[in-house]
Coordinates of C-alpha atoms in Angstrom, one line a residue:
X1 CA -4.2 48.5 -12.6
X2 CA -5.8 51.9 -12.7
X3 CA -3.1 54.5 -12.0
X4 CA -2.9 57.9 -13.6
X5 CA 0.1 60.1 -14.4
X6 CA -1.2 63.5 -13.4
X7 CA 0.4 66.9 -14.5
X8 CA -1.2 70.2 -13.6
X9 CA -0.5 73.9 -13.1
X10 CA -2.3 75.9 -10.4
X11 CA -2.7 79.6 -11.1
X12 CA -4.4 82.6 -9.5
X13 CA -7.5 84.1 -11.2
X14 CA -6.5 87.0 -13.4
X15 CA -6.3 90.4 -11.8
X16 CA -4.0 93.4 -11.1
X17 CA -1.2 90.9 -10.3
X18 CA -1.4 89.6 -13.9
X19 CA -2.5 86.6 -15.9
X20 CA -1.0 83.1 -15.5
X21 CA 0.4 83.9 -12.1
X22 CA 1.4 80.6 -10.4
X23 CA 0.3 79.5 -6.9
X24 CA 3.5 78.5 -5.1
X25 CA 3.6 76.0 -2.2
X26 CA -0.1 75.0 -2.2
X27 CA -1.2 71.6 -1.0
X28 CA -3.0 69.7 -3.6
X29 CA -5.1 66.5 -3.3
X30 CA -6.7 64.4 -6.0
X31 CA -9.8 62.6 -4.7
X32 CA -11.6 59.6 -6.3
X33 CA -15.3 60.1 -5.6
X34 CA -17.0 56.8 -5.0
X35 CA -20.8 57.0 -5.3
X36 CA -22.2 55.0 -2.4
X37 CA -18.8 54.2 -1.1
X38 CA -15.9 56.0 0.6
X39 CA -13.9 58.7 -1.2
X40 CA -10.2 58.0 -1.7
X41 CA -7.3 60.4 -1.7
X42 CA -5.3 59.0 -4.6
X43 CA -2.6 61.7 -4.8
X44 CA -1.2 64.4 -2.4
X45 CA 1.3 66.9 -3.7
X46 CA 2.6 70.4 -3.3
X47 CA 3.0 73.0 -6.1
X48 CA 6.5 74.1 -7.0
X49 CA 7.8 77.7 -7.7
X50 CA 6.0 77.8 -11.0
X51 CA 2.7 76.4 -9.7
X52 CA 3.1 72.9 -11.2
X53 CA 2.7 69.5 -9.6
X54 CA 2.9 66.0 -11.0
X55 CA 2.7 62.4 -9.7
X56 CA 1.4 58.9 -10.2
X57 CA -1.9 58.2 -8.3
X58 CA -2.9 55.2 -6.4
X59 CA -5.4 52.9 -8.1
X60 CA -8.6 55.0 -8.6
X61 CA -10.7 52.0 -9.6
X62 CA -11.8 50.0 -6.6
X63 CA -11.2 46.3 -6.6
X64 CA -14.0 43.8 -6.7
X65 CA -13.9 40.1 -5.7
X66 CA -15.5 37.6 -8.0
X67 CA -15.7 33.8 -7.9
X68 CA -14.8 32.0 -11.1
X69 CA -14.6 28.3 -12.0
X70 CA -11.1 27.1 -12.9
X71 CA -11.4 23.9 -14.9
X72 CA -7.8 23.0 -14.7
X73 CA -6.2 21.2 -13.1
X74 CA -8.8 18.5 -13.1
X75 CA -11.3 18.1 -11.5
X76 CA -11.6 21.9 -11.3
X77 CA -12.4 24.3 -8.5
X78 CA -14.0 27.6 -7.6
X79 CA -11.5 30.4 -6.9
X80 CA -11.9 34.0 -5.8
X81 CA -10.1 36.6 -8.0
X82 CA -9.7 40.3 -7.5
X83 CA -10.4 42.5 -10.5
X84 CA -11.0 46.2 -11.1
X85 CA -14.7 47.0 -10.5
X86 CA -16.2 47.7 -14.0
X87 CA -19.0 49.7 -12.5
X88 CA -16.6 52.2 -10.8
X89 CA -16.4 55.3 -12.9
X90 CA -13.6 57.8 -12.8
X91 CA -15.1 60.8 -11.0
X92 CA -12.3 63.0 -9.6
X93 CA -12.1 66.1 -7.5
X94 CA -9.2 68.4 -6.7
X95 CA -8.7 69.9 -3.3
X96 CA -6.3 72.9 -3.1
X97 CA -5.2 74.7 0.1
X98 CA -3.0 77.8 0.2
X99 CA -2.8 79.4 3.6
X100 CA -6.3 80.3 4.8
X101 CA -7.7 79.8 1.2
X102 CA -9.3 76.5 0.3
X103 CA -11.2 75.2 -2.8
X104 CA -12.6 71.8 -3.9
X105 CA -13.7 71.4 -7.5
X106 CA -14.1 68.8 -10.2
X107 CA -10.8 67.6 -11.8
X108 CA -10.8 66.5 -15.4
X109 CA -8.0 64.1 -16.3
X110 CA -7.0 64.6 -19.9
X111 CA -4.2 62.1 -20.3
X112 CA -0.6 61.5 -19.1
X113 CA 1.0 64.1 -21.5
X114 CA -1.5 66.9 -20.9
X115 CA -0.9 69.5 -18.2
X116 CA -4.3 70.4 -16.8
X117 CA -4.7 74.2 -16.0
X118 CA -6.4 74.9 -12.7
X119 CA -7.4 78.4 -11.7
X120 CA -8.2 79.1 -8.0
X121 CA -11.0 81.6 -7.2
X122 CA -8.8 84.0 -5.2
X123 CA -6.1 86.4 -6.1
X124 CA -2.4 86.6 -5.3
X125 CA -3.0 89.1 -2.5
X126 CA -5.8 91.3 -1.4
X127 CA -6.9 94.1 -3.8
X128 CA -6.2 96.7 -1.1
X129 CA -2.6 95.7 -0.9
X130 CA -2.2 95.7 -4.6
X131 CA -3.7 99.2 -4.9
X132 CA -1.7 100.6 -2.0
X133 CA 1.5 99.2 -3.6
X134 CA 0.7 101.1 -6.8
X135 CA 0.4 104.5 -5.1
X136 CA 3.8 106.1 -4.7
X137 CA 4.8 107.1 -1.2
X138 CA 6.4 110.5 -0.5
X139 CA 8.7 111.2 2.4
X140 CA 8.7 114.6 4.2
X141 CA 10.8 115.1 7.3
X142 CA 11.4 111.4 7.4
X143 CA 7.6 110.7 7.5
X144 CA 5.9 108.7 4.8
X145 CA 3.0 110.5 3.2
X146 CA 1.1 108.0 1.0
X147 CA -0.4 110.6 -1.4
X148 CA 0.7 113.8 -3.1
X149 CA -2.2 115.8 -1.8
X150 CA -1.2 115.1 1.8
X151 CA 2.2 116.5 1.0
X152 CA 0.6 119.7 -0.2
X153 CA -1.5 120.0 3.0
X154 CA 1.6 119.5 5.1
X155 CA 3.5 122.1 3.2
X156 CA 0.6 124.6 3.4
X157 CA 0.3 124.1 7.2
X158 CA 4.1 124.7 7.6
X159 CA 3.9 127.9 5.5
X160 CA 1.0 129.2 7.7
X161 CA 3.0 128.6 10.8
X162 CA 6.1 130.4 9.5
X163 CA 4.0 133.4 8.3
X164 CA 2.3 133.9 11.7
X165 CA 5.6 134.6 13.4

């Protein structure tokens, strides 16, 4: 009836880690929002190594029961038929979880052949970790010194000790 073939790519917001960086292993849910009714999870998936997921949803359009007159066979009779509810509009949300991060946002379905880009509002890692990974570490006497100026202080204090003797 009302099934969708969904394709999407989940990416981190741009930052020091780069642009178009995929979110790997995130749990993704597509939710059909029913105004005045219960919301339905119509697709659950996990992003792959390149941040993509795909799948066919359950029916997003809720069924409605109507009574119609079937004139044949004679003398005719009233029957109940199940049809897609014409008043149910496609209002979708996406729910993404990656570790302790979570976001829920509107989801726009653009068609079966269109890969929808989704950008999460967090980065690949904390900015502190990114900055500290960019600073070179220096080893003196098998001890890591994270910055060059600490190396100078260490060398200066060693030279003071050797001069005093």
